[in-house]
XYZ file of C-alpha atoms in Angstrom:
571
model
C -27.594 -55.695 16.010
C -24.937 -54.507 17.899
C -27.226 -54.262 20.955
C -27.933 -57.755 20.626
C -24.493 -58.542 20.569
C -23.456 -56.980 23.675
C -26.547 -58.869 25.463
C -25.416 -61.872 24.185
C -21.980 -61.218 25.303
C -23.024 -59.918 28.985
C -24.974 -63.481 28.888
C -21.921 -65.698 28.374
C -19.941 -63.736 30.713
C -22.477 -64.220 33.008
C -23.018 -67.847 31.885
C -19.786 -69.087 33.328
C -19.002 -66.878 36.240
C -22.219 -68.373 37.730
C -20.788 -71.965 37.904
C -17.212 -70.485 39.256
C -17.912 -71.328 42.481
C -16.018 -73.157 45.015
C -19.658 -75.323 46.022
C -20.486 -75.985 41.904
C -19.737 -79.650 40.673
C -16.578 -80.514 39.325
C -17.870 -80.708 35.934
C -19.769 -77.528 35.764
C -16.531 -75.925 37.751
C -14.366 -77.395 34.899
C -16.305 -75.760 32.251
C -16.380 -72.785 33.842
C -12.593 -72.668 34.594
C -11.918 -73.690 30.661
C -14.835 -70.852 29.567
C -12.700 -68.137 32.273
C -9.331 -69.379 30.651
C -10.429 -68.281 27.452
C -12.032 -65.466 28.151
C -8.268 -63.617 29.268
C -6.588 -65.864 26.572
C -6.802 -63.089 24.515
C -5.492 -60.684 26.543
C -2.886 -62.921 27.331
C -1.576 -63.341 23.586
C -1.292 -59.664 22.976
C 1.081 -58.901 26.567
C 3.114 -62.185 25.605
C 3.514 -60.840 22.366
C 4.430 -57.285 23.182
C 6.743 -58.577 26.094
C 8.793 -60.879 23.634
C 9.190 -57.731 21.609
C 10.551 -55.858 24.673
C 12.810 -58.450 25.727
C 14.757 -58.291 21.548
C 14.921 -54.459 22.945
C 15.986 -54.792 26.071
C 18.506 -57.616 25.489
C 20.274 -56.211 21.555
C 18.856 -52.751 21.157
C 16.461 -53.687 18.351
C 13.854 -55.763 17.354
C 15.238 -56.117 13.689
C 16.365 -59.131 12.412
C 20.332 -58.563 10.515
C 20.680 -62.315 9.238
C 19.974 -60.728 5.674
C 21.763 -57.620 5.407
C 24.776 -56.802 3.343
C 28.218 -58.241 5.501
C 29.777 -54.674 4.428
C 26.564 -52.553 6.118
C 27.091 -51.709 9.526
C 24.988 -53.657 12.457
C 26.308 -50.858 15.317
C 23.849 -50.938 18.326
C 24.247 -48.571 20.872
C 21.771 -50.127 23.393
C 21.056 -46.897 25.746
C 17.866 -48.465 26.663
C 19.756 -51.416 28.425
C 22.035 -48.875 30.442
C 18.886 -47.112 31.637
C 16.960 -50.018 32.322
C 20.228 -51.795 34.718
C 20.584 -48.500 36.252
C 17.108 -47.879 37.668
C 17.097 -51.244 38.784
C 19.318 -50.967 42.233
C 18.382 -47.358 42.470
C 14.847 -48.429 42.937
C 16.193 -51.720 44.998
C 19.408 -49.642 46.773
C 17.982 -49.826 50.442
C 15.970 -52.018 52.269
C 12.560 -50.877 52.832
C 11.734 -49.199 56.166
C 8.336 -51.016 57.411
C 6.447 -48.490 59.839
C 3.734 -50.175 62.304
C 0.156 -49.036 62.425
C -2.423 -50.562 65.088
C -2.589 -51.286 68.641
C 1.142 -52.249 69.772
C 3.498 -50.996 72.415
C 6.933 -49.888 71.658
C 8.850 -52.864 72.250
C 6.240 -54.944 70.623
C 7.004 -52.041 67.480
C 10.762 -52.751 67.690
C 10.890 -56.434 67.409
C 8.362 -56.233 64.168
C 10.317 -53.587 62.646
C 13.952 -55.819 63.111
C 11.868 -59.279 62.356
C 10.711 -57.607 58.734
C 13.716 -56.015 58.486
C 15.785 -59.436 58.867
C 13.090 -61.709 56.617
C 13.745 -59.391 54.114
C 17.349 -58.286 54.067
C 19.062 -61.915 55.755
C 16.595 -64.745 55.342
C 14.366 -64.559 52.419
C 16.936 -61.863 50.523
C 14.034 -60.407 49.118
C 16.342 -57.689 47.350
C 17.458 -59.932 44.700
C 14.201 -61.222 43.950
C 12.830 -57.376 43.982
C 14.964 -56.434 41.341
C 14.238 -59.622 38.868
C 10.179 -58.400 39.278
C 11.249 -54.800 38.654
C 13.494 -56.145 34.991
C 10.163 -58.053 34.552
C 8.058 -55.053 34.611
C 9.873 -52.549 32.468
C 9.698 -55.867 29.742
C 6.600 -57.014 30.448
C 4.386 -54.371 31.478
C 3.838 -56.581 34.485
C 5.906 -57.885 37.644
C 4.226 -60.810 39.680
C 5.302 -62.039 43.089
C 3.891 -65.201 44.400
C 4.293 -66.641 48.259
C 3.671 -70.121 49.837
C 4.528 -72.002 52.753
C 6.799 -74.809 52.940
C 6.995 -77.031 55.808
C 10.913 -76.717 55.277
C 11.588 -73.429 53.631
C 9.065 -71.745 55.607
C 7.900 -68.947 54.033
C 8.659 -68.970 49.919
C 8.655 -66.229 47.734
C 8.858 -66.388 43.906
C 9.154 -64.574 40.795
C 6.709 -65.476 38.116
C 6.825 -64.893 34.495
C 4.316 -63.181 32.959
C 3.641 -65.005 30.246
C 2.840 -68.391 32.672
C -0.234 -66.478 34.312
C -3.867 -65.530 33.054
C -5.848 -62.713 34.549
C -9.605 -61.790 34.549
C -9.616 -59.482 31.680
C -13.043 -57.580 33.569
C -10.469 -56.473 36.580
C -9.396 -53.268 36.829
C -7.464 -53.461 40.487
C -7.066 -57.079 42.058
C -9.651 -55.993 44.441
C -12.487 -56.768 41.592
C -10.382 -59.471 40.061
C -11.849 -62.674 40.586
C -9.594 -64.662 39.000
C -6.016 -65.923 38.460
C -4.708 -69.025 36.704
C -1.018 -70.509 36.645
C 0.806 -72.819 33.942
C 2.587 -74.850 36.692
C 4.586 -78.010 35.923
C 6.461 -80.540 38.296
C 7.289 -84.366 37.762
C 5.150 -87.095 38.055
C 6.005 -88.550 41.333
C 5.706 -85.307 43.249
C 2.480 -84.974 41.472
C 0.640 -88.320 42.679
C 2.087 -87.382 46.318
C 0.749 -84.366 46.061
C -2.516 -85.280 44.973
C -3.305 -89.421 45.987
C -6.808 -89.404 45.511
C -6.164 -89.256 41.491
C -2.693 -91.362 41.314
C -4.892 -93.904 39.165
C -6.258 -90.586 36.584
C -2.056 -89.823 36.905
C -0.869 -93.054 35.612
C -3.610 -93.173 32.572
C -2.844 -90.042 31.480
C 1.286 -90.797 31.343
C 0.414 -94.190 29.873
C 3.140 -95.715 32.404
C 5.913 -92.855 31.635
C 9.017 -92.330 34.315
C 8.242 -91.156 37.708
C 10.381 -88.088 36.684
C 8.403 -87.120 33.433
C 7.741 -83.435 33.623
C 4.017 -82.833 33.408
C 2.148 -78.720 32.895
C -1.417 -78.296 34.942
C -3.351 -75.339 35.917
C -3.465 -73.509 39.367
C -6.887 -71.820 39.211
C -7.233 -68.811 42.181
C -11.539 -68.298 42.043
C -13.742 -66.070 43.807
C -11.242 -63.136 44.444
C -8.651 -65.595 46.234
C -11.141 -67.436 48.380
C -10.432 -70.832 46.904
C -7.937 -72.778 44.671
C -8.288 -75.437 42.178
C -5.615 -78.022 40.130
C -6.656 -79.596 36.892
C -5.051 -81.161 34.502
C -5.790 -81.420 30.699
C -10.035 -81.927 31.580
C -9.795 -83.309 34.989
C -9.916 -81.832 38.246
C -7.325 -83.018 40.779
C -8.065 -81.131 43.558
C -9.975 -77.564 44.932
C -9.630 -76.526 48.713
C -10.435 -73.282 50.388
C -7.858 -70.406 50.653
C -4.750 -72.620 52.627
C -3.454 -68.906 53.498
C -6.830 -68.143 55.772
C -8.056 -69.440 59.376
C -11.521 -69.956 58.000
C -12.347 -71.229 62.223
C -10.943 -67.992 63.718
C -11.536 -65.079 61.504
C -10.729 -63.079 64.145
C -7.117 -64.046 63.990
C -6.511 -62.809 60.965
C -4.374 -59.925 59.476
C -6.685 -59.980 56.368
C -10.221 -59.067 56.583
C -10.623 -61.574 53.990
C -8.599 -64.494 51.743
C -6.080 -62.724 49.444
C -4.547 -64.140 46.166
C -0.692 -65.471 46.916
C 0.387 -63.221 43.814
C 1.719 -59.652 44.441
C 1.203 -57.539 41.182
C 3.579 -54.605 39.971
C 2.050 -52.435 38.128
C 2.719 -48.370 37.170
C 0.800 -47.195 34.080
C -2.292 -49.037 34.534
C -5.583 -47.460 34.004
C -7.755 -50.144 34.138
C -9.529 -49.552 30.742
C -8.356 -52.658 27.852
C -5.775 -54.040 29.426
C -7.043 -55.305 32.919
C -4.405 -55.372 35.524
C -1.325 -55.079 33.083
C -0.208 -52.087 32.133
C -1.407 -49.939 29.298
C 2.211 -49.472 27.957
C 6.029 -49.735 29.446
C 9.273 -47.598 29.091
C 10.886 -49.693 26.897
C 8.088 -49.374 24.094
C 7.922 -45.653 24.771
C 11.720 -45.518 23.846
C 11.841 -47.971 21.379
C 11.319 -45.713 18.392
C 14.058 -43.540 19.889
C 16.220 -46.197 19.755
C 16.075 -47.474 16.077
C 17.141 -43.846 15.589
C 20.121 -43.545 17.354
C 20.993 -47.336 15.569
C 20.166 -45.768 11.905
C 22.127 -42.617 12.504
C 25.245 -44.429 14.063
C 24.959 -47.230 11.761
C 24.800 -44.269 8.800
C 27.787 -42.476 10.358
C 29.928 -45.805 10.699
C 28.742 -46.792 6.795
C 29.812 -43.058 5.572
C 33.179 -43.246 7.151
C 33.407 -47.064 5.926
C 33.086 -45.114 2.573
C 36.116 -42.100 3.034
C 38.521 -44.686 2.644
C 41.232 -43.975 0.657
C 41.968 -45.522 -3.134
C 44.750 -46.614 -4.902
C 45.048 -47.035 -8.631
C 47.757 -49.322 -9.618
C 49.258 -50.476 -12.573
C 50.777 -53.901 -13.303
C 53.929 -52.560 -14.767
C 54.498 -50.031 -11.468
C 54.177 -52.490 -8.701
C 53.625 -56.626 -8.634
C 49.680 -57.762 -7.405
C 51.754 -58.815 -3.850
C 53.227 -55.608 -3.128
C 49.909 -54.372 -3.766
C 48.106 -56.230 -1.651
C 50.709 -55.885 0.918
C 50.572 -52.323 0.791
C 46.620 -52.281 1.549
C 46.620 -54.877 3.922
C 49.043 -52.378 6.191
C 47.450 -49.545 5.823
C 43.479 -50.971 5.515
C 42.936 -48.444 2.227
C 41.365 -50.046 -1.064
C 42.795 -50.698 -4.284
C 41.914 -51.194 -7.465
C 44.691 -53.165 -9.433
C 45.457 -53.130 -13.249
C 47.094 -56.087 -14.445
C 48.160 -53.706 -18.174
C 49.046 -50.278 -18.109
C 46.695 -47.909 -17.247
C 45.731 -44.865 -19.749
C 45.056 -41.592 -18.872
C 41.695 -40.982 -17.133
C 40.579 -44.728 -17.565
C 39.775 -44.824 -13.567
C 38.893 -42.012 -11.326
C 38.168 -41.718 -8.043
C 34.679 -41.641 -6.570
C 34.295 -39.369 -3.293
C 31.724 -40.592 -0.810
C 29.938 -38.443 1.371
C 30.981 -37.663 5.224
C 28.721 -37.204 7.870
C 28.575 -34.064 9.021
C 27.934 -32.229 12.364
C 24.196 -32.692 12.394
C 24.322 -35.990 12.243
C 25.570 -35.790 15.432
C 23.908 -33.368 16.928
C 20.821 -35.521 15.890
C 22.191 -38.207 17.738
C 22.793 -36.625 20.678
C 19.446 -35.308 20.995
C 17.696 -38.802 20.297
C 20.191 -40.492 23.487
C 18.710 -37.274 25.644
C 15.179 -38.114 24.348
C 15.855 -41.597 25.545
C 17.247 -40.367 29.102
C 13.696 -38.345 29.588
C 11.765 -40.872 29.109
C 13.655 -43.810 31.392
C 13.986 -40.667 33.754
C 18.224 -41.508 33.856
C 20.557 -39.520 32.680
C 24.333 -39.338 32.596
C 25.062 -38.572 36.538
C 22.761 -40.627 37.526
C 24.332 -43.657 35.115
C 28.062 -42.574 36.797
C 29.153 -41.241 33.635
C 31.994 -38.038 33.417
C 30.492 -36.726 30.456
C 31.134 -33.414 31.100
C 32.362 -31.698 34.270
C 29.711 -30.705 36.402
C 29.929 -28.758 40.254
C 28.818 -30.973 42.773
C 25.691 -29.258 43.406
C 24.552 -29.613 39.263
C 25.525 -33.191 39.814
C 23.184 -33.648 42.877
C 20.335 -31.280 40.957
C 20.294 -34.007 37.965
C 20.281 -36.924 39.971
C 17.801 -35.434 42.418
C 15.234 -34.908 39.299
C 16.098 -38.021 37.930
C 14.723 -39.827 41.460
C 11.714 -37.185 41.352
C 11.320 -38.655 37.562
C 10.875 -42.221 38.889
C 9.009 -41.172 42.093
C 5.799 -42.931 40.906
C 7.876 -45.931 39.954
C 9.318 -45.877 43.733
C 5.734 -45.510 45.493
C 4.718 -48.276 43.273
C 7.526 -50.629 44.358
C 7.298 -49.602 48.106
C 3.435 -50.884 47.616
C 4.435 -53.955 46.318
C 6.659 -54.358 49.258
C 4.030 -53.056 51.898
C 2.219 -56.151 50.606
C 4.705 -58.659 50.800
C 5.436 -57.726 54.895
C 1.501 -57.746 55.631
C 1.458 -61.107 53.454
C 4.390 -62.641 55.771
C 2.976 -61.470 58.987
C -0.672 -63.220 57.971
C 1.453 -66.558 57.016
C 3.518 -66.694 60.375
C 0.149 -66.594 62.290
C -1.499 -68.763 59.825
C 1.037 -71.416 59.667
C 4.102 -70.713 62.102
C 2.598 -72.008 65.373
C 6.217 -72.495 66.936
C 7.285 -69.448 65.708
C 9.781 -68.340 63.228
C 13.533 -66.874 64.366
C 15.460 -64.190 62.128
C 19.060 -63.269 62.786
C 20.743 -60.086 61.908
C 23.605 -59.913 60.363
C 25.307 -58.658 63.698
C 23.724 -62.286 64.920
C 20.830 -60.646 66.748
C 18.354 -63.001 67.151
C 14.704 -62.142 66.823
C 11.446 -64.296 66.988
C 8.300 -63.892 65.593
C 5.340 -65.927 66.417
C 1.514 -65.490 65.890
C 0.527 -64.556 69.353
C 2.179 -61.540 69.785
C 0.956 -60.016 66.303
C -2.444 -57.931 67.154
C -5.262 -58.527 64.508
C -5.712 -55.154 63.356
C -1.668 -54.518 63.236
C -0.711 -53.101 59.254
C 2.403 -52.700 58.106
C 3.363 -49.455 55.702
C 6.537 -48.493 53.975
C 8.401 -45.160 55.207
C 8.044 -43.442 51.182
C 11.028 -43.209 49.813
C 13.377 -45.125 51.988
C 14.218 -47.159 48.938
C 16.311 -44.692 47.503
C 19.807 -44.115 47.770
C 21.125 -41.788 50.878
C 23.189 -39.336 50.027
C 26.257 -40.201 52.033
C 27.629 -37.037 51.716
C 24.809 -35.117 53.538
C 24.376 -37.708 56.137
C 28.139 -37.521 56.814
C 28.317 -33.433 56.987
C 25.154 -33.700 59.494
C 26.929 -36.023 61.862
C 30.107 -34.148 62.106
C 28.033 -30.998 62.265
C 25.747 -32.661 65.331
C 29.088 -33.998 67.433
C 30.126 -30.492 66.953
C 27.620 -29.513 69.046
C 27.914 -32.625 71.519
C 24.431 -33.698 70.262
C 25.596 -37.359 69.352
C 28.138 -39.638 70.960
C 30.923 -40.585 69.514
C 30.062 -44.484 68.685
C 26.466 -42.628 67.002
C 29.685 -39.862 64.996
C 31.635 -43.129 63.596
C 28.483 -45.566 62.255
C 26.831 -42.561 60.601
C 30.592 -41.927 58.787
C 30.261 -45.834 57.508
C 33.292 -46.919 59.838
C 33.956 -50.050 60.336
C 34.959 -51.545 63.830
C 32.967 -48.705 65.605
C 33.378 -50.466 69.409
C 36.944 -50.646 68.459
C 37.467 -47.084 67.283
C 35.491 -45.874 69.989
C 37.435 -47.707 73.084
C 40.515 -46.272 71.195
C 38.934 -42.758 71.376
C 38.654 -42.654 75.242
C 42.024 -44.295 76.265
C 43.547 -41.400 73.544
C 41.338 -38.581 75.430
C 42.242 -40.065 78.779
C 46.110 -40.274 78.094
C 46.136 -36.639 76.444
C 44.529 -35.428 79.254
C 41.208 -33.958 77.419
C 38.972 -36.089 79.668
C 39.782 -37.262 83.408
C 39.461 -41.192 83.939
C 35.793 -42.350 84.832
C 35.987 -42.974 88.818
C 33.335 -45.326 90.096
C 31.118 -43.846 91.998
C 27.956 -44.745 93.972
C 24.514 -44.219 92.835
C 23.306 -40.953 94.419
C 20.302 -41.600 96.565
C 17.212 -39.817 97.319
C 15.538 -36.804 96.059
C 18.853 -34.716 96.039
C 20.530 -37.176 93.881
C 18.451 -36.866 90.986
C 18.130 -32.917 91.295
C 21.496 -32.829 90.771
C 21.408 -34.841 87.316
C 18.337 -32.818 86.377
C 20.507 -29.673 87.149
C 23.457 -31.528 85.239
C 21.413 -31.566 82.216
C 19.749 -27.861 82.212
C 22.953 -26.712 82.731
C 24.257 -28.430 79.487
C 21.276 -27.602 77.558
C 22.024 -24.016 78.026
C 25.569 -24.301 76.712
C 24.267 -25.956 73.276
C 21.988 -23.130 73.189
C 24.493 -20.612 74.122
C 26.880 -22.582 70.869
C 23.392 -22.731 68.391
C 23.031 -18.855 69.132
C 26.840 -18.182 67.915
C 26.255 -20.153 64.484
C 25.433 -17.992 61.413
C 22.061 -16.937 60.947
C 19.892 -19.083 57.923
C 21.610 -22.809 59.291
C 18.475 -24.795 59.683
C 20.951 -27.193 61.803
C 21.350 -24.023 64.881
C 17.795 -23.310 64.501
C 17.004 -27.022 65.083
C 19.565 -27.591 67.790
C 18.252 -23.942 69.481
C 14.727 -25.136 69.266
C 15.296 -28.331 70.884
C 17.755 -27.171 73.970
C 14.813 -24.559 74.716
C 12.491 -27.148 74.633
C 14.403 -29.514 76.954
C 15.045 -27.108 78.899
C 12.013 -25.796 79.716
C-alpha cells in the first residue's frame, strides 16, 4: 500500500512538472502553475506560522497572551532575545563588503570595479540598510529574500521581500535544483493594464468597472530554474516572457552561464532535508524556551516581593478610615481596617515567602544560556557588567564574532551574489552606462563593455566585521615610527578628519622648527646617472629601517615584518 502510494505520488509530481514549461499552452501552463502552488502551500503554512510566532518573541519577549491574567500578577519581560538579536545586526552589517575580482582584467580595469561596487553599494543603492532588514528577517523567519529589477528610472532596484509573500519548490534543496519561485505581488489597476495591454479588456471584467486605483494581488511565477517568468491573475494568464535579466542573442556576453532567479536567498541552518530552501530552525526558537524562563523567574521574584509588603492592623477607635488610608497611601504598605475594636488575636499577620539567592542565580544562568546560543554576550552588547582588562574584553568579543562566523560567511555570500547580479544587469540593460560617485565626489562609470565575460566577483571573508580601531591605530603609529608610511597614510588610519589640512600644517610646522629644510625645486636628473642615484637613495634608506627593525625587541612580529621586507627591497 504504501508503495503504491509513493508511485502515485512520484506520478503527480511528475504530472505537472511536465506541463511547466515555458513552450506548454496557457491552459496546461495554468494548471500546472496552480498544481506547483499547491504543492509548496504546505510548506508555506508551517514557515508563516512559525515566523509569526518568532516575530511575538522577537517584538515582547513571549508568545503568551496576558489579556486574562490576574491585574495584581506580574507581566515583567525581560526581552534578552531582542538585545541579542539588534546587536548582531550592525555587527554583521558594520562594514561594507570588500568585493575581490577574479578573471581576466588588468589592474586599472580591477580598481574601477572594486570603487564602482564599492559606491553602488555604500552611496547609491545603500544596500546596508536593506542588508540589515533581510538579516532581522532571517533570525524571524528562518529565511531572508532579496529580489533585484531594473527600472528605466531607478536603474538598478533592490528589495526586501517578506517571507510569507513567496512560495518555493518544496523538492529544492539549494536554488541550483529549485525550479521554482512564485510571488504574491499587488499594484493598482491602472499600472496593471499599462503593464500588461493585451488583457486590459480580462482587467476591466474582472474589477467590474472599479477605480483605476483599486489595489489588485496576482502571481509572479519564476519556472524552469529562472529561465522564464509568468503573471496570472485569479485563473488567467496575463503574460510569460523569457528571463528579461539574460541576452538570450549573445550568450557570450553574459556574466551568468545561464538565467538566474532575481531573488537572493539567506539562509544558515539549512540542510536541505523537510524544509526545502528555508531553514530547518532559527535562533530565536532555539532561545525561546530560555526565555519564558527568565520571564517566570523574574515575574516570580517581582510577585514574591509584591507579597513582603508590610501590614497594618487598625482599629476604628485608634485612628479614623482617612488617616488610615492616608497613612498607606504614603508609605505604599497594606492595611486591613476595623471599623469596632479589635480583640486580642482576631487578625494576624500572614508572612509570604522571599525569593532567595537561587532564584537568582537561576536567572542568571538562563540570560548566559541565552547569550550562547545568539553567540552575544555582555561586551559585545556594550554593557559594564563587570570590570574586565582590556584584553578579557577583546577575548569575549573575539569569540563572540568566531560564534557568528558561519552567520558572517553566509551574509558575505549573499552579498557576493548581489555584486555578480549588478554587474550581469549593467551589461544586460545599461547600454549608456551607469555613473557612481563617492562620497569624496569621485566619479566612476561602469558600462557593459569593459566588464570581461568570465569576470566573478568574491567577498574578502570577514571584511564585514568590525575593525578593531585600536589595533589598526597602534600599527600605524608603530609603522611611521619606522618611516614606513607617510604622514597623510599616519592621520586617515588614526580616523582624522581634514587629513590634507593636517598634513600641509605638518610640513610648514617641520619647516619653521627647522626639522626638515624647505623643498627647493630642482630639475629632473637625466640619464643613466640620475636614476642610480635614486636607486642608491633608496638602498641606502632601506638599510637604516633594517638597521632600526634589528634594534626592536626580539618576538615583535611588526620588526620581523619590517626586517624581512627592507632585505627584500634591498636585495
Amino acid at each position: 500500500m504504501a508503495e503504491e502510494l509513493t508511485n502515485d505520488t512520484e506520478k503527480i509530481v511528475t504530472s505537472f512538472r511536465e506541463n511547466l514549461q515555458y513552450e506548454a499552452e496557457d491552459e496546461d501552463l495554468l494548471k500546472a502553475i496552480n498544481a506547483a502552488m499547491q504543492e509548496s502551500q504546505g510548506l508555506k503554512e508551517k514557515i508563516d506560522a512559525i515566523g509569526k510566532q518568532n516575530k511575538l518573541i522577537w517584538k515582547q519577549g513571549t508568545a503568551k497572551d496576558f489579556t486574562y491574567w490576574h491585574p495584581k500578577r506580574s507581566r515583567i519581560t525581560s526581552n534578552r532575545i531582542f538585545t541579542d538579536v539588534e546587536t548582531a545586526i550592525p555587527i554583521l552589517t558594520s562594514e561594507s563588503p570588500e568585493p575581490t575580482i577574479l578573471g581576466v582584467a588588468n589592474n586599472t580595469l580591477k580598481e574601477t570595479l572594486q570603487k564602482g561596487l564599492k559606491y553602488a553599494y555604500e552611496v547609491k543603492y545603500k544596500l546596508q540598510q536593506k542588508l540589515q532588514q533581510i538579516i532581522r528577517h532571517w533570525f524571524i523567519f528562518r529565511l531572508g529574500v532579496l529580489k533585484y529589477r531594473w527600472d528605466k528610472e531607478k536603474q538598478f532596484v533592490t528589495e526586501p521581500v517578506l517571507v510569507k509573500k513567496i512560495g518555493i519548490d518544496k523538492q529544492a534543496t539549494s536554488k541550483e535544483n529549485c525550479e521554482y519561485i512564485w510571488e504574491l505581488m499587488e499594484d493598482t489597476l491602472e499600472n496593471l493594464q499599462a503593464k500588461f495591454p493585451l488583457k486590459n479588456e480580462t482587467l476591466k471584467e474582472i474589477t467590474q468597472g472599479q477605480h483605476p486605483k483599486t489595489k489588485l494581488q496576482y502571481i509572479e511565477f519564476w519556472g524552469g530554474g529562472g529561465e522564464w517568468v509568468c503573471w496570472k491573475i485569479r485563473n488567467i494568464i496575463l503574460a510569460k516572457k523569457k528571463n528579461p535579466n539574460y541576452n538570450y542573442e549573445q550568450k557570450e556576453s553574459n556574466l551568468f552561464d545561464k538565467p538566474q532567479f532575481p531573488y537572493l536567498f539567506l539562509n544558515v541552518f539549512n540542510i536541505g532535508d523537510e524544509t526545502g530552501l528555508y531553514d530547518e530552525t532559527s535562533l530565536i526558537e532555539e532561545a525561546a524556551p530560555l526565555q519564558e524562563g527568565i520571564n517566570q523567574l523574574e515575574q516570580q521574584i517581582l510577585d514574591l516581593n509584591e507579597g513582603q509588603k508590610r501590614v497594618w492592623v487598625a482599629a476604628g477607635e485608634a485612628i479614623s478610615e482617612k488617616k488610615a488610608q492616608d497613612l498607606v497611601d504614603k508609605t505604599g504598605d497594606l492595611m486591613v481596617y476595623l471599623d469596632r475594636k479589635a480583640t486580642p488575636n482576631s487578625v494576624t499577620q500572614v508572612q509570604s515567602g522571599k525569593p532567595d539567592a537561587s532564584l537568582f542565580q537561576h536567572l542568571a544562568h538562563l540570560f548566559s544560556e541565552v547569550d550562547n546560543i545568539m553567540g552575544i554576550h555582555s561586551t559585545t552588547r556594550g554593557e559594564r557588567s563587570q570590570q574586565k582588562t582590556k584584553f578579557e574584553a577583546q577575548l569575549l568579543t573575539g569569540s563572540d564574532y568566531g560564534r557568528m562566523d558561519m552567520v558572517v560567511r553566509n551574509v558575505e555570500q549573499l552579498i557576493e551574489d548581489w555584486y555578480n547580479a549588478y554587474l550581469q544587469m549593467i551589461k544586460v540593460y545599461a547600454l549608456e552606462g551607469e555613473t557612481l560617485y563617492g562620497e569624496n565626489g569621485e566619479q566612476i562609470e561602469l558600462r557593459g563593455e569593459i566588464i570581461p565575460n568570465n569576470l566573478r566577483i568574491m567577498v574578502k571573508k570577514g571584511s564585514t566585521l568590525p575593525i578593531d580601531e585600536g589595533r589598526k591605530r597602534a600599527d600605524a603609529i608603530q609603522l611611521a615610527q619606522f618611516g614606513m608610511i607617510d604622514p597623510a597614510t599616519l592621520f586617515e588610519e588614526m580616523s582624522f578628519a581634514n587629513v590634507e589640512e593636517k598634513t600641509q600644517d605638518l610640513y610648514q610646522w617641520l619647516q619653521q622648527t627647522g626639522k626638515i629644510a624647505p623643498q627647493q625645486p630642482q630639475s629632473e636628473p637625466q640619464g643613466q646617472s640620475g636614476e642610480e642615484d635614486r636607486k642608491l637613495q633608496q638602498i641606502q634608506r632601506l638599510r637604516e629601517l633594517m638597521g632600526k627593525a634589528r634594534q626592536m625587541p626580539e618576538g615583535e612580529e611588526t620588526a620581523r615584518q619590517v626586517q624581512e621586507a627592507a632585505q627584500s627591497l634591498t636585495q
